[in-house]
Amino acid sequence: AKSPLAPTVGVQILALAAKENRVPVAAEELQRLCVRLDDKQFQDLLMAEGRRCSAEIGEHLLSAGVALGVPLEFVRAALAKAQTTKYVAAGAGGASSGELQRYASMIKTHTKERDLKGAAAVFENLFSSGTSLTPLIYNCFLDACVQCGDFERASTHFQEMKHLNVADTVGYNTMLKAHLSLGQSEEARSLVKEMTARGLSANKVTYNELLHAKVMSKDRRGMWSVVEEMQQAG
């Protein structure tokens, strides 16, 4: 059925509802009236409200947008950008560990949902803000690329991490696991050698991944070779 309200009016109603923390009620009424929102205007609303509203209201807006016809990926990317630029707009040149941990959690949430676009929006907006990023943030996005199946992007991102000298053992282990999942055992072993050359030590996670790959491929000789390496490394 055709709605008696224009898409622009629906966005205006949600904007007012966000200020009063009544987004779910407004969304339910707009859905009853068969309102479909204008994508661009809804994005503008998310950018405006996402910078100043709580995470809870942001999530309510996300749900409302999807329910009222805005594509899910479009909404997630816009909300991630808004929440990230909230920090930038505050004028902070360097984030506290707690703030960076919060953004790391945002990236991880997108990763769990296999939403690489959302994860990328968080990372890229933080990066472009000039904020000094820790290996934690770089590693979270690297894991997002791997978990979402974009190995090419993961490789490019990891090369950049090495160039910026933020590649640590966690990052190497993430790439090692990615190579092993693709059956690229030689490339994985090369990463271990590269770690050593860069002054990084392989840990239990490194060897467990290598060992698991050898067990799964029924490579007994390779398995004992890894065990010997583990013993030598202590």
Short mmCIF file of C-alpha atoms in Angstrom, two decimals:
data_model
loop_
_atom_site.label_atom_id
_atom_site.label_comp_id
_atom_site.label_asym_id
_atom_site.label_seq_id
_atom_site.Cartn_x
_atom_site.Cartn_y
_atom_site.Cartn_z
CA ALA A 1 0.00 0.00 0.00
CA LYS A 2 1.13 3.54 -0.74
CA SER A 3 2.04 5.57 2.32
CA PRO A 4 0.33 8.91 2.98
CA LEU A 5 3.72 10.23 4.17
CA ALA A 6 6.63 11.19 1.94
CA PRO A 7 10.02 9.49 2.59
CA THR A 8 11.45 12.85 3.69
CA VAL A 9 8.77 13.21 6.37
CA GLY A 10 9.64 9.77 7.71
CA VAL A 11 13.28 10.83 8.19
CA GLN A 12 12.19 14.02 9.96
CA ILE A 13 10.01 12.02 12.35
CA LEU A 14 12.90 9.68 13.20
CA ALA A 15 15.17 12.69 13.81
CA LEU A 16 12.70 14.05 16.37
CA ALA A 17 12.24 10.60 17.90
CA ALA A 18 16.03 10.19 18.33
CA LYS A 19 16.18 13.37 20.42
CA GLU A 20 13.50 11.96 22.73
CA ASN A 21 14.85 8.39 22.72
CA ARG A 22 11.65 7.09 21.12
CA VAL A 23 13.00 5.67 17.86
CA PRO A 24 11.44 2.16 18.20
CA VAL A 25 7.96 3.65 18.78
CA ALA A 26 8.31 6.01 15.82
CA ALA A 27 9.66 3.26 13.58
CA GLU A 28 6.76 0.98 14.45
CA GLU A 29 4.23 3.69 13.54
CA LEU A 30 6.05 4.55 10.29
CA GLN A 31 6.14 0.86 9.38
CA ARG A 32 2.38 0.64 10.02
CA LEU A 33 1.92 3.52 7.58
CA CYS A 34 4.08 1.70 4.99
CA VAL A 35 6.65 4.52 4.91
CA ARG A 36 9.85 3.86 2.94
CA LEU A 37 12.76 6.16 3.77
CA ASP A 38 14.94 8.11 1.37
CA ASP A 39 18.38 6.44 1.51
CA LYS A 40 20.45 9.62 1.21
CA GLN A 41 18.45 11.59 3.76
CA PHE A 42 18.53 8.68 6.17
CA GLN A 43 22.32 8.54 5.77
CA ASP A 44 22.49 12.25 6.63
CA LEU A 45 20.37 11.58 9.71
CA LEU A 46 22.70 8.79 10.82
CA MET A 47 25.75 10.99 10.32
CA ALA A 48 24.17 13.78 12.38
CA GLU A 49 22.70 11.65 15.17
CA GLY A 50 25.47 9.05 15.22
CA ARG A 51 27.98 11.71 16.26
CA ARG A 52 26.02 12.82 19.30
CA CYS A 53 23.64 10.06 20.31
CA SER A 54 24.34 7.01 22.44
CA ALA A 55 25.26 3.64 20.96
CA GLU A 56 21.81 2.37 21.98
CA ILE A 57 19.98 5.05 19.97
CA GLY A 58 22.34 4.42 17.08
CA GLU A 59 21.36 0.76 17.09
CA HIS A 60 17.67 1.73 17.23
CA LEU A 61 18.18 3.95 14.17
CA LEU A 62 19.93 1.09 12.38
CA SER A 63 17.01 -1.25 13.05
CA ALA A 64 14.51 1.40 12.02
CA GLY A 65 16.30 2.09 8.75
CA VAL A 66 16.33 -1.57 7.77
CA ALA A 67 12.68 -2.03 8.75
CA LEU A 68 11.74 0.99 6.64
CA GLY A 69 13.46 -0.15 3.47
CA VAL A 70 17.04 1.14 3.65
CA PRO A 71 19.57 -1.57 2.57
CA LEU A 72 21.30 -3.19 5.58
CA GLU A 73 24.88 -2.76 4.28
CA PHE A 74 24.18 0.89 3.50
CA VAL A 75 22.90 1.51 7.03
CA ARG A 76 25.75 -0.28 8.77
CA ALA A 77 28.46 1.53 6.81
CA ALA A 78 26.84 4.93 7.45
CA LEU A 79 26.43 4.26 11.18
CA ALA A 80 30.00 3.01 11.54
CA LYS A 81 31.28 6.15 9.82
CA ALA A 82 29.15 8.37 12.05
CA GLN A 83 30.22 6.69 15.28
CA THR A 84 33.87 6.83 14.27
CA THR A 85 33.81 10.47 13.23
CA LYS A 86 32.20 11.29 16.59
CA TYR A 87 35.65 10.80 18.07
CA VAL A 88 37.33 12.79 15.29
CA ALA A 89 34.89 15.69 15.67
CA ALA A 90 35.81 15.90 19.33
CA GLY A 91 39.23 17.12 18.23
CA ALA A 92 41.24 14.39 19.94
CA GLY A 93 44.63 13.89 18.35
CA GLY A 94 45.33 10.69 20.19
CA ALA A 95 42.87 8.18 21.60
CA SER A 96 43.10 6.66 25.04
CA SER A 97 43.52 2.92 25.31
CA GLY A 98 39.87 2.67 26.36
CA GLU A 99 38.67 4.56 23.29
CA LEU A 100 40.77 2.44 20.95
CA GLN A 101 39.48 -0.67 22.66
CA ARG A 102 35.94 0.50 21.95
CA TYR A 103 36.69 0.93 18.26
CA ALA A 104 38.41 -2.45 18.22
CA SER A 105 35.20 -3.91 19.62
CA MET A 106 33.22 -2.21 16.84
CA ILE A 107 35.45 -3.81 14.22
CA LYS A 108 35.11 -7.20 15.93
CA THR A 109 31.32 -6.89 15.97
CA HIS A 110 31.27 -6.26 12.22
CA THR A 111 33.64 -9.20 11.76
CA LYS A 112 31.31 -11.57 13.63
CA GLU A 113 28.52 -10.47 11.32
CA ARG A 114 30.80 -11.01 8.27
CA ASP A 115 30.32 -7.32 7.51
CA LEU A 116 33.67 -6.29 6.03
CA LYS A 117 32.28 -2.99 4.72
CA GLY A 118 31.29 -1.97 8.22
CA ALA A 119 34.65 -3.00 9.67
CA ALA A 120 36.45 -1.12 6.90
CA ALA A 121 34.38 2.01 7.56
CA VAL A 122 35.49 2.05 11.21
CA PHE A 123 39.15 1.40 10.39
CA GLU A 124 39.42 3.77 7.44
CA ASN A 125 37.79 6.67 9.25
CA LEU A 126 40.06 6.23 12.24
CA PHE A 127 43.09 5.98 9.95
CA SER A 128 42.17 9.06 7.90
CA SER A 129 41.56 11.08 11.09
CA GLY A 130 45.27 11.10 11.83
CA THR A 131 44.75 9.22 15.08
CA SER A 132 47.80 7.25 16.19
CA LEU A 133 46.61 3.65 15.84
CA THR A 134 47.98 0.75 17.84
CA PRO A 135 48.73 -2.76 16.54
CA LEU A 136 45.44 -3.79 18.18
CA ILE A 137 43.40 -1.79 15.65
CA TYR A 138 45.48 -2.96 12.69
CA ASN A 139 45.21 -6.58 13.84
CA CYS A 140 41.44 -6.33 14.31
CA PHE A 141 40.97 -5.15 10.75
CA LEU A 142 43.43 -7.76 9.46
CA ASP A 143 41.37 -10.45 11.18
CA ALA A 144 38.20 -8.94 9.68
CA CYS A 145 39.64 -9.30 6.18
CA VAL A 146 40.64 -12.91 6.83
CA GLN A 147 37.40 -13.93 8.55
CA CYS A 148 35.33 -12.32 5.79
CA GLY A 149 37.27 -14.22 3.13
CA ASP A 150 39.05 -11.29 1.46
CA PHE A 151 42.58 -12.71 1.42
CA GLU A 152 43.79 -10.20 -1.16
CA ARG A 153 42.78 -7.28 1.03
CA ALA A 154 44.28 -9.00 4.07
CA SER A 155 47.62 -9.38 2.25
CA THR A 156 47.62 -5.73 1.17
CA HIS A 157 46.76 -4.59 4.70
CA PHE A 158 49.47 -6.79 6.20
CA GLN A 159 52.08 -5.39 3.82
CA GLU A 160 51.10 -1.91 4.98
CA MET A 161 51.40 -3.04 8.60
CA LYS A 162 54.95 -4.21 7.95
CA HIS A 163 55.77 -0.95 6.17
CA LEU A 164 54.52 1.00 9.21
CA ASN A 165 56.37 -1.36 11.56
CA VAL A 166 53.21 -2.33 13.46
CA ALA A 167 53.19 -5.99 12.41
CA ASP A 168 53.54 -8.10 15.54
CA THR A 169 53.28 -11.79 16.40
CA VAL A 170 49.46 -11.59 16.50
CA GLY A 171 49.35 -10.22 12.96
CA TYR A 172 51.80 -12.83 11.69
CA ASN A 173 49.75 -15.60 13.29
CA THR A 174 46.59 -14.28 11.63
CA MET A 175 48.24 -14.34 8.21
CA LEU A 176 49.83 -17.72 8.91
CA LYS A 177 46.41 -19.18 9.70
CA ALA A 178 45.01 -17.64 6.50
CA HIS A 179 47.75 -19.20 4.38
CA LEU A 180 47.25 -22.60 6.04
CA SER A 181 43.48 -22.44 5.45
CA LEU A 182 44.26 -22.08 1.74
CA GLY A 183 46.68 -25.00 1.81
CA GLN A 184 49.70 -22.72 1.39
CA SER A 185 52.03 -24.43 3.85
CA GLU A 186 55.24 -23.16 2.28
CA GLU A 187 54.05 -19.56 2.47
CA ALA A 188 53.12 -20.15 6.12
CA ARG A 189 56.60 -21.49 6.94
CA SER A 190 58.12 -18.49 5.17
CA LEU A 191 56.17 -16.21 7.48
CA VAL A 192 57.73 -17.92 10.50
CA LYS A 193 61.20 -17.29 9.08
CA GLU A 194 60.25 -13.69 8.35
CA MET A 195 59.06 -13.25 11.94
CA THR A 196 62.44 -14.38 13.22
CA ALA A 197 64.25 -12.06 10.82
CA ARG A 198 62.19 -9.13 12.14
CA GLY A 199 63.03 -9.99 15.73
CA LEU A 200 59.62 -11.51 16.58
CA SER A 201 59.32 -14.84 18.32
CA ALA A 202 56.90 -17.55 17.24
CA ASN A 203 54.62 -18.56 20.11
CA LYS A 204 52.36 -21.48 20.99
CA VAL A 205 49.65 -20.20 18.66
CA THR A 206 52.13 -20.18 15.77
CA TYR A 207 53.25 -23.75 16.32
CA ASN A 208 49.76 -25.03 17.12
CA GLU A 209 48.50 -23.71 13.78
CA LEU A 210 51.40 -25.33 11.93
CA LEU A 211 50.95 -28.58 13.83
CA HIS A 212 47.21 -28.68 13.21
CA ALA A 213 47.76 -28.22 9.48
CA LYS A 214 50.25 -31.11 9.40
CA VAL A 215 47.89 -33.38 11.37
CA MET A 216 44.96 -32.56 9.07
CA SER A 217 47.05 -33.30 5.98
CA LYS A 218 48.36 -36.54 7.60
CA ASP A 219 51.93 -35.33 7.10
CA ARG A 220 53.64 -37.31 9.88
CA ARG A 221 57.15 -36.23 8.94
CA GLY A 222 56.09 -32.58 8.82
CA MET A 223 54.26 -32.96 12.12
CA TRP A 224 57.35 -34.19 13.95
CA SER A 225 59.40 -31.48 12.29
CA VAL A 226 57.11 -28.87 13.82
CA VAL A 227 57.29 -30.60 17.22
CA GLU A 228 61.07 -30.49 17.03
CA GLU A 229 61.00 -26.79 16.21
CA MET A 230 58.71 -26.18 19.19
CA GLN A 231 61.10 -27.98 21.51
CA GLN A 232 64.07 -26.05 20.18
CA ALA A 233 62.24 -22.78 20.63
CA GLY A 234 61.45 -23.72 24.22
#
